[in-house]
Structures are given as C-alpha cells and as structure tokens.
Coordinates of N, CA and C and ligand atoms in Angstrom, one line a residue:
M1103 N 18.5 -8.7 10.9 CA 17.3 -9.0 11.8 C 16.0 -8.6 11.2
T1104 N 15.0 -9.4 11.4 CA 13.7 -9.1 10.8 C 13.0 -8.0 11.6
K1105 N 12.6 -6.9 11.0 CA 11.8 -5.9 11.6 C 10.9 -5.3 10.5
I1106 N 9.6 -5.4 10.7 CA 8.7 -5.0 9.6 C 8.2 -3.6 9.8
G1107 N 8.4 -2.8 8.9 CA 7.7 -1.4 9.0 C 6.3 -1.6 8.3
I1108 N 5.3 -1.2 9.1 CA 3.9 -1.3 8.6 C 3.3 0.1 8.5
I1109 N 3.0 0.5 7.3 CA 2.5 1.9 7.1 C 1.0 1.9 6.7
G1110 N 0.2 2.7 7.4 CA -1.1 3.0 6.9 C -1.2 4.5 6.9
A1111 N -2.0 5.0 5.9 CA -2.1 6.4 5.7 C -3.0 7.0 6.8
M1112 N -4.0 6.3 7.2 CA -5.0 6.8 8.1 C -5.0 5.9 9.4
E1113 N -5.5 6.6 10.5 CA -5.6 5.8 11.7 C -6.4 4.5 11.6
L1114 N -7.5 4.7 10.9 CA -8.4 3.5 10.6 C -7.6 2.3 10.1
E1115 N -6.6 2.6 9.3 CA -5.8 1.5 8.7 C -4.8 0.8 9.6
V1116 N -4.4 1.5 10.7 CA -3.4 0.9 11.6 C -3.9 0.7 13.0
E1117 N -5.1 1.2 13.3 CA -5.5 1.2 14.8 C -5.6 -0.2 15.3
Q1118 N -6.1 -1.2 14.5 CA -6.2 -2.6 15.1 C -4.9 -3.2 15.3
L1119 N -3.9 -2.9 14.4 CA -2.6 -3.4 14.6 C -1.9 -2.8 15.9
K1120 N -2.1 -1.6 16.1 CA -1.6 -0.9 17.3 C -2.2 -1.5 18.5
K1121 N -3.5 -1.8 18.5 CA -4.2 -2.3 19.7 C -3.6 -3.7 20.0
E1122 N -3.3 -4.5 19.0 CA -2.9 -5.9 19.2 C -1.4 -6.1 19.5
M1123 N -0.6 -5.1 19.2 CA 0.8 -5.3 19.4 C 1.2 -5.0 20.8
A1124 N 2.4 -5.5 21.1 CA 3.0 -5.2 22.4 C 4.0 -4.1 22.1
V1125 N 3.6 -2.9 22.6 CA 4.4 -1.7 22.3 C 5.6 -1.5 23.2
K1126 N 6.8 -1.3 22.7 CA 8.0 -1.1 23.5 C 8.3 0.4 23.6
S1127 N 8.1 1.1 22.5 CA 8.4 2.5 22.5 C 7.6 3.2 21.5
V1128 N 7.4 4.5 21.7 CA 6.7 5.3 20.7 C 7.6 6.5 20.4
V1129 N 8.0 6.7 19.2 CA 8.9 7.8 18.8 C 8.2 8.6 17.8
T1130 N 8.3 10.0 18.0 CA 7.6 10.9 17.1 C 8.6 11.5 16.2
K1131 N 8.4 11.4 14.9 CA 9.3 12.1 13.9 C 8.5 12.6 12.8
A1132 N 8.8 13.8 12.3 CA 8.0 14.4 11.2 C 6.5 14.4 11.5
G1133 N 6.2 14.5 12.7 CA 4.7 14.5 13.1 C 4.1 13.1 13.0
M1134 N 4.9 12.1 12.8 CA 4.3 10.7 12.8 C 4.8 10.0 14.0
D1135 N 3.8 9.2 14.6 CA 4.2 8.4 15.8 C 4.5 7.0 15.4
F1136 N 5.7 6.6 15.6 CA 6.2 5.3 15.2 C 6.1 4.4 16.5
F1137 N 5.2 3.3 16.4 CA 5.0 2.4 17.5 C 5.9 1.2 17.2
E1138 N 6.9 1.0 18.1 CA 7.8 -0.1 17.9 C 7.5 -1.2 18.9
G1139 N 7.6 -2.4 18.5 CA 7.3 -3.5 19.5 C 7.1 -4.8 18.7
T1140 N 6.3 -5.7 19.2 CA 6.1 -6.9 18.5 C 4.6 -7.2 18.3
L1141 N 4.3 -7.9 17.2 CA 3.0 -8.3 16.9 C 3.0 -9.9 16.7
D1142 N 2.4 -10.6 17.7 CA 2.6 -12.1 17.7 C 4.1 -12.4 17.6
D1143 N 4.9 -11.8 18.4 CA 6.3 -12.0 18.6 C 7.1 -11.6 17.3
V1144 N 6.5 -11.0 16.4 CA 7.3 -10.5 15.2 C 7.7 -9.0 15.4
P1145 N 8.9 -8.7 15.4 CA 9.3 -7.3 15.5 C 8.7 -6.4 14.4
V1146 N 8.0 -5.3 14.9 CA 7.4 -4.4 13.9 C 7.5 -3.0 14.4
V1147 N 7.3 -2.1 13.4 CA 7.2 -0.7 13.7 C 5.9 -0.3 12.9
V1148 N 4.9 0.1 13.6 CA 3.6 0.5 13.0 C 3.4 2.0 13.0
V1149 N 3.0 2.5 11.9 CA 2.9 4.0 11.9 C 1.8 4.5 10.9
R1150 N 1.2 5.6 11.4 CA 0.2 6.2 10.5 C 1.0 7.4 9.8
S1151 N 1.1 7.3 8.5 CA 2.0 8.2 7.8 C 1.3 9.5 7.5
G1152 N -0.1 9.5 7.5 CA -0.8 10.6 6.9 C -1.0 10.4 5.4
I1153 N -1.9 11.2 4.9 CA -2.3 10.9 3.5 C -1.4 11.5 2.4
G1154 N -1.2 10.8 1.4 CA -0.5 11.3 0.2 C 0.9 10.9 0.1
K1155 N 1.5 11.2 -1.1 CA 2.8 10.6 -1.5 C 3.9 11.2 -0.7
V1156 N 3.9 12.5 -0.3 CA 5.0 13.1 0.4 C 5.1 12.4 1.8
N1157 N 4.0 12.3 2.5 CA 3.9 11.7 3.8 C 4.5 10.3 3.7
A1158 N 4.0 9.6 2.7 CA 4.4 8.1 2.6 C 5.9 8.0 2.4
A1159 N 6.5 8.9 1.5 CA 7.9 8.8 1.2 C 8.7 9.1 2.5
L1160 N 8.3 10.2 3.2 CA 9.1 10.6 4.4 C 9.0 9.4 5.4
C1161 N 7.9 8.8 5.5 CA 7.7 7.7 6.5 C 8.6 6.6 6.2
V1162 N 8.7 6.2 4.9 CA 9.6 5.1 4.6 C 11.0 5.4 4.9
Q1163 N 11.4 6.6 4.6 CA 12.8 7.0 4.9 C 13.1 6.9 6.4
I1164 N 12.2 7.4 7.2 CA 12.4 7.3 8.6 C 12.5 5.8 9.1
L1165 N 11.6 5.0 8.5 CA 11.6 3.6 8.9 C 13.0 3.0 8.5
A1166 N 13.5 3.4 7.4 CA 14.8 2.9 7.0 C 16.0 3.4 7.8
D1167 N 16.0 4.7 8.0 CA 17.2 5.3 8.7 C 17.1 5.2 10.2
V1168 N 16.0 5.4 10.8 CA 15.9 5.5 12.3 C 15.6 4.1 12.8
F1169 N 14.8 3.3 12.2 CA 14.4 2.0 12.7 C 15.0 0.8 12.1
Q1170 N 15.7 1.1 11.0 CA 16.4 0.0 10.2 C 15.6 -1.2 10.0
V1171 N 14.4 -0.9 9.4 CA 13.5 -2.1 9.2 C 14.0 -2.9 8.0
S1172 N 13.6 -4.2 8.0 CA 14.1 -5.1 7.0 C 13.1 -5.2 5.8
H1173 N 11.8 -4.9 6.1 CA 10.7 -5.1 5.1 C 9.8 -3.9 5.3
V1174 N 9.0 -3.6 4.3 CA 8.0 -2.6 4.4 C 6.7 -3.1 3.8
I1175 N 5.6 -2.9 4.6 CA 4.3 -3.2 4.2 C 3.4 -2.0 4.2
N1176 N 2.7 -1.8 3.2 CA 1.7 -0.7 3.2 C 0.3 -1.3 3.2
T1177 N -0.5 -1.0 4.2 CA -1.8 -1.5 4.3 C -2.8 -0.4 4.2
G1178 N -4.0 -0.7 3.6 CA -5.0 0.3 3.6 C -6.1 0.0 2.6
V1179 N -6.8 1.0 2.1 CA -7.9 0.9 1.2 C -7.6 1.5 -0.2
A1180 N -8.4 1.2 -1.2 CA -8.1 1.8 -2.5 C -9.4 1.7 -3.3
G1181 N -9.4 2.5 -4.4 CA -10.5 2.5 -5.3 C -10.2 1.5 -6.4
S1182 N -11.2 0.7 -6.8 CA -10.9 -0.3 -7.9 C -10.9 0.3 -9.3
L1183 N -9.9 -0.2 -10.1 CA -9.9 0.2 -11.5 C -10.2 -1.0 -12.4
N1184 N -10.4 -2.2 -11.7 CA -10.5 -3.4 -12.5 C -11.9 -4.0 -12.2
A1185 N -12.6 -4.3 -13.3 CA -14.0 -4.8 -13.1 C -14.1 -6.0 -12.3
K1186 N -13.0 -6.8 -12.2 CA -13.0 -8.0 -11.5 C -12.8 -7.8 -10.0
L1187 N -12.5 -6.5 -9.6 CA -12.2 -6.2 -8.2 C -13.4 -5.4 -7.6
D1188 N -14.2 -6.1 -6.8 CA -15.4 -5.4 -6.2 C -15.1 -4.8 -4.8
I1189 N -16.0 -4.1 -4.3 CA -15.8 -3.5 -3.0 C -15.7 -4.7 -2.0
G1190 N -14.7 -4.6 -1.1 CA -14.4 -5.7 -0.2 C -13.3 -6.6 -0.6
D1191 N -13.1 -6.7 -1.9 CA -12.0 -7.6 -2.4 C -10.6 -7.0 -2.0
I1192 N -9.6 -7.8 -2.1 CA -8.2 -7.4 -1.8 C -7.3 -7.5 -2.9
L1193 N -6.5 -6.4 -3.1 CA -5.5 -6.4 -4.1 C -4.1 -6.4 -3.4
I1194 N -3.3 -7.3 -3.9 CA -1.9 -7.4 -3.4 C -1.0 -6.9 -4.6
S1195 N -0.1 -6.0 -4.3 CA 0.7 -5.3 -5.4 C 1.6 -6.3 -6.0
R1196 N 1.6 -6.4 -7.3 CA 2.7 -7.0 -8.1 C 3.7 -5.9 -8.3
D1197 N 3.2 -4.7 -8.7 CA 4.0 -3.5 -8.8 C 3.2 -2.3 -8.5
A1198 N 3.9 -1.1 -8.5 CA 3.2 0.2 -8.2 C 3.9 1.2 -9.0
L1199 N 3.1 2.2 -9.4 CA 3.7 3.4 -10.1 C 3.0 4.7 -9.8
H1200 N 3.6 5.8 -10.1 CA 3.1 7.1 -9.9 C 2.2 7.6 -11.1
H1201 N 0.9 7.6 -10.9 CA 0.1 8.0 -12.1 C 0.1 9.5 -12.3
D1202 N 0.6 10.3 -11.4 CA 0.6 11.8 -11.6 C 2.0 12.3 -12.0
M1203 N 2.9 11.4 -12.3 CA 4.2 11.8 -12.8 C 4.1 11.9 -14.4
D1204 N 4.4 13.1 -14.9 CA 4.2 13.2 -16.4 C 5.4 14.0 -17.0
T1205 N 6.4 13.4 -17.6 CA 7.4 14.1 -18.3 C 7.4 13.5 -19.7
T1206 N 6.3 13.2 -20.2 CA 6.2 12.6 -21.6 C 6.7 13.5 -22.6
I1207 N 6.6 14.8 -22.4 CA 7.1 15.8 -23.3 C 8.6 15.6 -23.6
F1208 N 9.3 15.0 -22.7 CA 10.8 14.7 -22.9 C 11.0 13.2 -23.4
G1209 N 9.9 12.5 -23.7 CA 10.1 11.2 -24.2 C 10.0 10.1 -23.2
Y1210 N 9.7 10.4 -21.9 CA 9.5 9.4 -20.9 C 8.1 8.8 -21.0
Q1211 N 8.0 7.6 -20.5 CA 6.6 7.0 -20.4 C 5.8 7.7 -19.4
P1212 N 4.4 7.7 -19.6 CA 3.6 8.3 -18.6 C 3.9 7.5 -17.2
G1213 N 4.1 8.3 -16.2 CA 4.3 7.6 -14.9 C 5.8 7.4 -14.6
E1214 N 6.6 7.5 -15.6 CA 8.0 7.2 -15.3 C 8.7 8.4 -14.7
V1215 N 9.4 8.1 -13.6 CA 10.2 9.2 -12.9 C 11.5 9.4 -13.8
P1216 N 11.7 10.6 -14.3 CA 12.8 10.7 -15.3 C 14.1 10.2 -14.7
Q1217 N 14.9 9.6 -15.7 CA 16.2 9.0 -15.4 C 16.3 7.8 -14.5
M1218 N 15.1 7.2 -14.2 CA 15.2 6.0 -13.5 C 15.3 4.7 -14.4
G1219 N 14.8 4.9 -15.6 CA 14.9 3.8 -16.6 C 13.7 2.8 -16.5
F1220 N 12.8 3.0 -15.6 CA 11.6 2.1 -15.6 C 10.5 2.9 -14.8
R1221 N 9.3 2.4 -14.9 CA 8.2 3.2 -14.2 C 7.5 2.3 -13.2
E1222 N 7.7 1.0 -13.2 CA 7.0 0.2 -12.2 C 8.0 -0.3 -11.1
F1223 N 7.6 -0.1 -9.9 CA 8.4 -0.6 -8.8 C 7.8 -2.0 -8.4
R1224 N 8.7 -3.0 -8.5 CA 8.2 -4.4 -8.3 C 8.2 -4.8 -6.9
A1225 N 7.1 -5.4 -6.5 CA 7.0 -5.8 -5.1 C 7.8 -7.1 -4.9
D1226 N 8.1 -7.4 -3.6 CA 8.8 -8.6 -3.3 C 7.9 -9.9 -3.5
E1227 N 8.4 -10.8 -4.2 CA 7.6 -12.0 -4.6 C 7.2 -12.8 -3.4
R1228 N 8.2 -13.0 -2.5 CA 7.9 -13.8 -1.3 C 6.8 -13.1 -0.4
M1229 N 6.9 -11.8 -0.3 CA 5.9 -11.1 0.5 C 4.5 -11.2 -0.2
M1230 N 4.6 -11.1 -1.5 CA 3.3 -11.2 -2.3 C 2.6 -12.6 -2.0
E1231 N 3.5 -13.6 -2.0 CA 2.9 -15.0 -1.9 C 2.4 -15.2 -0.4
L1232 N 3.2 -14.6 0.5 CA 2.8 -14.7 1.9 C 1.5 -14.0 2.2
A1233 N 1.3 -12.9 1.5 CA 0.1 -12.1 1.6 C -1.1 -12.9 1.1
R1234 N -0.9 -13.5 0.0 CA -2.0 -14.3 -0.7 C -2.4 -15.5 0.2
E1235 N -1.4 -16.2 0.7 CA -1.7 -17.3 1.6 C -2.4 -16.8 2.9
A1236 N -1.9 -15.7 3.5 CA -2.6 -15.2 4.7 C -4.0 -14.8 4.4
C1237 N -4.2 -14.2 3.3 CA -5.6 -13.8 2.9 C -6.5 -15.0 2.9
E1238 N -6.1 -16.0 2.2 CA -6.9 -17.2 2.1 C -7.2 -17.8 3.5
K1239 N -6.3 -17.6 4.4 CA -6.4 -18.1 5.8 C -7.4 -17.3 6.6
V1240 N -7.1 -16.0 6.6 CA -7.9 -15.1 7.6 C -9.2 -14.5 6.9
N1241 N -9.2 -14.4 5.6 CA -10.3 -13.8 4.9 C -10.8 -14.7 3.8
P1242 N -11.2 -16.0 4.2 CA -11.4 -17.0 3.1 C -12.5 -16.6 2.2
D1243 N -13.4 -15.8 2.6 CA -14.6 -15.4 1.8 C -14.3 -14.2 0.9
I1244 N -13.1 -13.7 1.0 CA -12.8 -12.5 0.3 C -11.9 -12.8 -0.9
R1245 N -12.3 -12.2 -2.0 CA -11.5 -12.5 -3.3 C -10.2 -11.7 -3.2
V1246 N -9.1 -12.4 -3.6 CA -7.8 -11.7 -3.5 C -7.1 -11.8 -4.9
M1247 N -6.5 -10.8 -5.3 CA -5.7 -10.9 -6.6 C -4.4 -10.1 -6.5
F1248 N -3.5 -10.5 -7.4 CA -2.2 -9.7 -7.6 C -2.5 -8.6 -8.6
G1249 N -1.9 -7.5 -8.5 CA -2.1 -6.5 -9.6 C -1.3 -5.2 -9.4
R1250 N -1.6 -4.2 -10.2 CA -0.9 -3.0 -10.2 C -1.6 -1.9 -9.4
V1251 N -0.8 -1.3 -8.5 CA -1.3 -0.1 -7.7 C -0.8 1.1 -8.4
V1252 N -1.8 2.0 -8.7 CA -1.3 3.3 -9.2 C -1.7 4.4 -8.2
S1253 N -0.7 5.3 -8.0 CA -0.8 6.3 -6.9 C -0.7 7.7 -7.4
G1254 N -1.4 8.6 -6.8 CA -1.3 10.0 -7.1 C -1.9 10.8 -6.0
D1255 N -1.6 12.1 -5.9 CA -2.2 12.9 -4.9 C -3.6 13.4 -5.3
Q1256 N -4.4 12.4 -5.6 CA -5.8 12.7 -6.0 C -6.7 11.6 -5.5
F1257 N -7.9 12.0 -5.0 CA -8.9 10.9 -4.8 C -9.7 10.8 -6.1
I1258 N -9.7 9.6 -6.6 CA -10.3 9.3 -8.0 C -11.8 9.1 -7.8
S1259 N -12.6 9.9 -8.4 CA -14.0 9.8 -8.2 C -14.7 10.3 -9.5
S1260 N -14.1 10.0 -10.7 CA -14.9 10.2 -11.9 C -14.5 9.1 -12.9
K1261 N -15.5 8.8 -13.7 CA -15.4 7.7 -14.7 C -14.3 8.1 -15.7
E1262 N -14.2 9.4 -16.1 CA -13.2 9.8 -17.1 C -11.8 9.6 -16.6
V1263 N -11.5 10.0 -15.3 CA -10.2 9.9 -14.8 C -9.9 8.4 -14.6
K1264 N -10.8 7.7 -14.1 CA -10.6 6.2 -13.9 C -10.2 5.6 -15.3
E1265 N -10.9 5.9 -16.3 CA -10.6 5.3 -17.6 C -9.2 5.7 -18.1
R1266 N -8.8 6.9 -17.8 CA -7.5 7.3 -18.2 C -6.4 6.5 -17.4
L1267 N -6.7 6.2 -16.2 CA -5.7 5.4 -15.4 C -5.6 4.0 -15.9
I1268 N -6.7 3.5 -16.4 CA -6.7 2.1 -16.9 C -6.0 2.1 -18.3
A1269 N -6.3 3.1 -19.1 CA -5.7 3.1 -20.5 C -4.2 3.4 -20.4
L1270 N -3.8 4.4 -19.6 CA -2.4 4.7 -19.6 C -1.5 3.8 -18.8
F1271 N -2.1 3.3 -17.7 CA -1.2 2.6 -16.7 C -1.6 1.2 -16.5
Q1272 N -2.8 0.7 -17.0 CA -3.3 -0.6 -16.7 C -3.3 -0.9 -15.2
G1273 N -3.8 0.2 -14.5 CA -3.9 0.0 -13.0 C -5.0 -0.9 -12.6
D1274 N -4.8 -1.6 -11.5 CA -5.9 -2.4 -10.9 C -6.6 -1.7 -9.8
C1275 N -5.8 -0.9 -9.0 CA -6.5 0.0 -8.0 C -5.7 1.3 -7.9
A1276 N -6.5 2.3 -7.4 CA -5.9 3.6 -7.3 C -5.9 4.0 -5.8
E1277 N -4.8 4.6 -5.4 CA -4.8 5.1 -4.0 C -3.7 6.2 -4.0
M1278 N -3.3 6.6 -2.8 CA -2.5 7.9 -2.7 C -1.2 7.8 -2.0
E1279 N -0.7 6.5 -1.8 CA 0.6 6.4 -1.1 C 1.5 5.3 -1.7
G1280 N 0.9 4.2 -2.2 CA 1.6 3.0 -2.5 C 2.9 3.2 -3.3
A1281 N 2.8 4.0 -4.4 CA 4.0 4.1 -5.3 C 5.1 4.8 -4.5
S1282 N 4.8 5.7 -3.6 CA 5.8 6.4 -2.8 C 6.4 5.4 -1.8
V1283 N 5.6 4.5 -1.3 CA 6.2 3.5 -0.4 C 7.1 2.6 -1.2
A1284 N 6.7 2.2 -2.4 CA 7.4 1.3 -3.2 C 8.7 2.0 -3.7
H1285 N 8.6 3.3 -4.1 CA 9.8 4.1 -4.6 C 10.8 4.2 -3.4
G1286 N 10.3 4.6 -2.3 CA 11.2 4.7 -1.1 C 11.9 3.4 -0.7
A1287 N 11.1 2.3 -0.8 CA 11.6 1.0 -0.4 C 12.7 0.6 -1.5
Y1288 N 12.4 0.9 -2.7 CA 13.4 0.6 -3.8 C 14.7 1.4 -3.5
L1289 N 14.6 2.7 -3.2 CA 15.8 3.5 -3.1 C 16.6 3.0 -1.9
N1290 N 16.0 2.4 -0.9 CA 16.7 1.9 0.3 C 16.9 0.4 0.2
S1291 N 16.7 -0.2 -1.0 CA 16.9 -1.7 -1.2 C 16.1 -2.5 -0.2
L1292 N 14.9 -2.1 0.1 CA 14.0 -2.9 1.0 C 12.9 -3.6 0.3
P1293 N 12.7 -4.8 0.6 CA 11.6 -5.5 0.0 C 10.2 -4.9 0.5
F1294 N 9.3 -4.9 -0.3 CA 8.0 -4.3 0.1 C 6.8 -5.0 -0.6
V1295 N 5.6 -4.8 0.0 CA 4.4 -5.2 -0.6 C 3.3 -4.2 -0.2
I1296 N 2.3 -4.0 -1.1 CA 1.2 -3.1 -0.7 C 0.0 -4.0 -0.7
I1297 N -0.8 -3.8 0.3 CA -2.0 -4.6 0.4 C -3.2 -3.6 0.6
R1298 N -4.1 -3.7 -0.3 CA -5.2 -2.8 -0.3 C -6.6 -3.5 -0.5
A1299 N -7.5 -3.1 0.4 CA -8.8 -3.6 0.3 C -9.7 -2.6 -0.4
I1300 N -10.5 -3.0 -1.3 CA -11.3 -2.1 -2.1 C -12.5 -1.5 -1.3
S1301 N -12.4 -0.1 -1.3 CA -13.5 0.6 -0.6 C -14.5 1.3 -1.5
D1302 N -14.1 1.4 -2.8 CA -15.0 2.1 -3.8 C -14.5 1.8 -5.2
K1303 N -15.3 2.2 -6.2 CA -15.0 1.9 -7.6 C -14.2 3.0 -8.3
A1304 N -13.8 4.0 -7.6 CA -13.0 5.1 -8.2 C -13.7 5.8 -9.3
D1305 N -15.1 5.8 -9.2 CA -15.9 6.5 -10.3 C -16.9 7.4 -9.6
D1306 N -18.0 7.7 -10.3 CA -18.9 8.7 -9.8 C -19.6 8.2 -8.5
S1307 N -19.5 6.9 -8.2 CA -20.1 6.3 -7.0 C -19.2 6.4 -5.8
A1308 N -17.9 6.8 -6.0 CA -16.9 6.7 -5.0 C -17.2 7.6 -3.8
E1309 N -17.8 8.7 -4.1 CA -18.0 9.7 -3.0 C -19.0 9.1 -1.9
M1310 N -19.9 8.3 -2.5 CA -20.9 7.6 -1.6 C -20.4 6.4 -1.0
D1311 N -19.7 5.6 -1.8 CA -19.3 4.2 -1.3 C -18.1 4.3 -0.3
Y1312 N -17.2 5.2 -0.6 CA -16.0 5.3 0.2 C -16.3 5.4 1.7
P1313 N -17.0 6.4 2.2 CA -17.3 6.4 3.6 C -18.0 5.2 4.2
T1314 N -18.8 4.6 3.3 CA -19.6 3.4 3.8 C -18.7 2.2 4.0
F1315 N -17.8 2.0 3.1 CA -17.0 0.7 3.1 C -15.6 0.8 3.7
E1316 N -15.1 2.1 3.9 CA -13.8 2.3 4.3 C -13.3 1.5 5.5
A1317 N -14.1 1.5 6.6 CA -13.7 0.9 7.8 C -13.6 -0.6 7.7
A1318 N -14.6 -1.2 7.1 CA -14.5 -2.7 7.0 C -13.3 -3.1 6.1
A1319 N -13.1 -2.3 5.0 CA -12.0 -2.7 4.1 C -10.7 -2.5 4.8
A1320 N -10.5 -1.4 5.5 CA -9.2 -1.2 6.3 C -8.9 -2.4 7.2
K1321 N -10.0 -2.8 7.9 CA -9.8 -3.9 8.9 C -9.4 -5.2 8.2
H1322 N -10.0 -5.5 7.1 CA -9.6 -6.7 6.3 C -8.1 -6.7 5.9
S1323 N -7.7 -5.6 5.5 CA -6.3 -5.4 5.0 C -5.4 -5.6 6.2
A1324 N -5.7 -5.0 7.3 CA -4.8 -5.1 8.5 C -4.8 -6.5 9.1
A1325 N -5.9 -7.2 9.0 CA -6.0 -8.6 9.5 C -5.0 -9.5 8.7
L1326 N -5.0 -9.2 7.4 CA -4.1 -10.0 6.5 C -2.7 -9.7 6.8
V1327 N -2.4 -8.5 7.1 CA -1.0 -8.1 7.4 C -0.5 -8.8 8.7
K1328 N -1.4 -8.8 9.7 CA -1.0 -9.5 11.0 C -0.7 -10.9 10.7
E1329 N -1.4 -11.6 9.9 CA -1.2 -13.0 9.6 C 0.1 -13.2 8.8
M1330 N 0.3 -12.4 7.8 CA 1.4 -12.7 6.9 C 2.8 -12.4 7.5
I1331 N 2.9 -11.5 8.4 CA 4.2 -11.2 8.9 C 4.9 -12.3 9.6
K1332 N 4.1 -13.3 10.1 CA 4.7 -14.5 10.8 C 5.6 -15.2 9.8
G1333 N 5.3 -15.2 8.6 CA 6.0 -15.9 7.5 C 7.3 -15.2 7.2
L1334 N 7.6 -14.0 7.7 CA 8.8 -13.3 7.4 C 9.9 -13.5 8.4
L1335 N 9.6 -14.2 9.5 CA 10.6 -14.6 10.5 C 11.5 -15.6 9.8
P1336 N 12.8 -15.6 10.2 CA 13.8 -16.5 9.5 C 13.4 -18.0 10.0
Ligands
ADE2872 N1 -8.4 5.4 -1.6 C1 -9.6 4.7 -1.5 N2 -10.3 5.0 -2.6 C2 -9.6 5.9 -3.4 C3 -9.9 6.5 -4.6 N3 -11.0 6.4 -5.2 N4 -8.9 7.4 -5.0 C4 -7.7 7.5 -4.4 N5 -7.5 6.9 -3.2 C5 -8.4 6.1 -2.7

C-alpha cells in the first residue's frame, strides 16, 4: 500500500502540508508528532523531525516501523554549494552523503560510513522525476536541478567550509538531515527523495540571507511535495 512519509526538520517546512491534509490521527513518538491522514487523497504521514542527523534518522525508523510507509520524502531548505543554484531555486537529490563522517585515516573515502562499501545514498529515480515534473507545474518560474545533498550537524556559513564541501564531496547543497533520511531509507529498503529550496549561499552571507529567505523557500519545497505525491499512487 502506498503511504508516503514526509519529513521536514522545522515546523516551517511542514506547516502548510499539515494545514492542507485531512488528519486521521496524531501519534507522538520520540518527541515527534506524526500526523497521519491524506493529502489530496494520497495516504501520508507528515512529521517535523527536529533539526540534525540524529533526529532525522530516528524519524525515518519510526516511519518505517510504526507507520510502515512505502516512500520517504524530505522537504526543506538548504544552503547552495553550486554557483548555478541561487536563492529560491530548488534542488532534487540525485544522491546524499554525510559530509561530517571522516574515517579517512583507515582508508575510507571522506564521507563514507565505514564498512558500507559506498558513500552516496542514491535517491529513487521515479521520485526524482516526479519531483521535477511537479516543480515545473507548481513552481514554473523556479529553477530546478538534480544534484548532491551533503549533510552534517553544522550550519555552513563560511567560504572556507563551503569550498571544502565542494572540493571533497562535489556537493550541490548543504543541509543537516538529508543524508540521514537517505541512510535510514536505504537501511529499510525504502525509496526516498530529498527536495530542498535554497535559502542561502552557505558562505559569509548565510547568516543574513537565511532568516530572510527561509520561509518562502520552505513553502516552495512543500508545494512541490504536495503535487508530486499524486504520482506515487498505483
Ligand atoms: N539549511 C539551510 N541553509 C543551510 C546551511 N547554510 N547549512 C546547513 N543547513 C542549512
């Protein structure tokens, strides 16, 4: 059965979806409120995970175990690492990795979780394509691209750190949950996609830009999610 788990780290990233859905129940687990119901007749569970990779990982596991979701979507905002991605644009994950995992001393690649054999968690191609089509429909004036999400428990706001994330990981955007959502989805054999609207440039201007553009960016990402999930029904 199709049931889509939709995760946003902050209330701002899920509030519109919660408002528009028909809620059947609210279950609280690990301090997170899981809103189960339908969004345009599509079964969904919408949840604010809280910020950071631990919250995101726990949230995915609860979606898998308790709600038995069939797909996972992570919606929200991110800092741009790619000169082609401006504030307001949207990035759809092709893959995601942990930029703060470092066991290179033992011969692993930067970002590789030891003993997994790879470092990039690949998004589901059908979900990627549906997200792109939905974006062109609901946000026709917004530029959208596929790319790499790099995640860590850090807000990126310096040119030097940004350049390191580009050089080591070829990241297109930086945020704080996506790789954990991807990792958790992978471990539970669930297809996933991450959709992030750009709120800042992850450099010295981020501190100023982020609060200014966060709300509009979060809204755009959520609007896209609402449109794309219709395509996941059988
Ligand atoms: N989310 C939005 N902007 C971000 C940034 N610059 N770093 C980490 N997470 C973010």
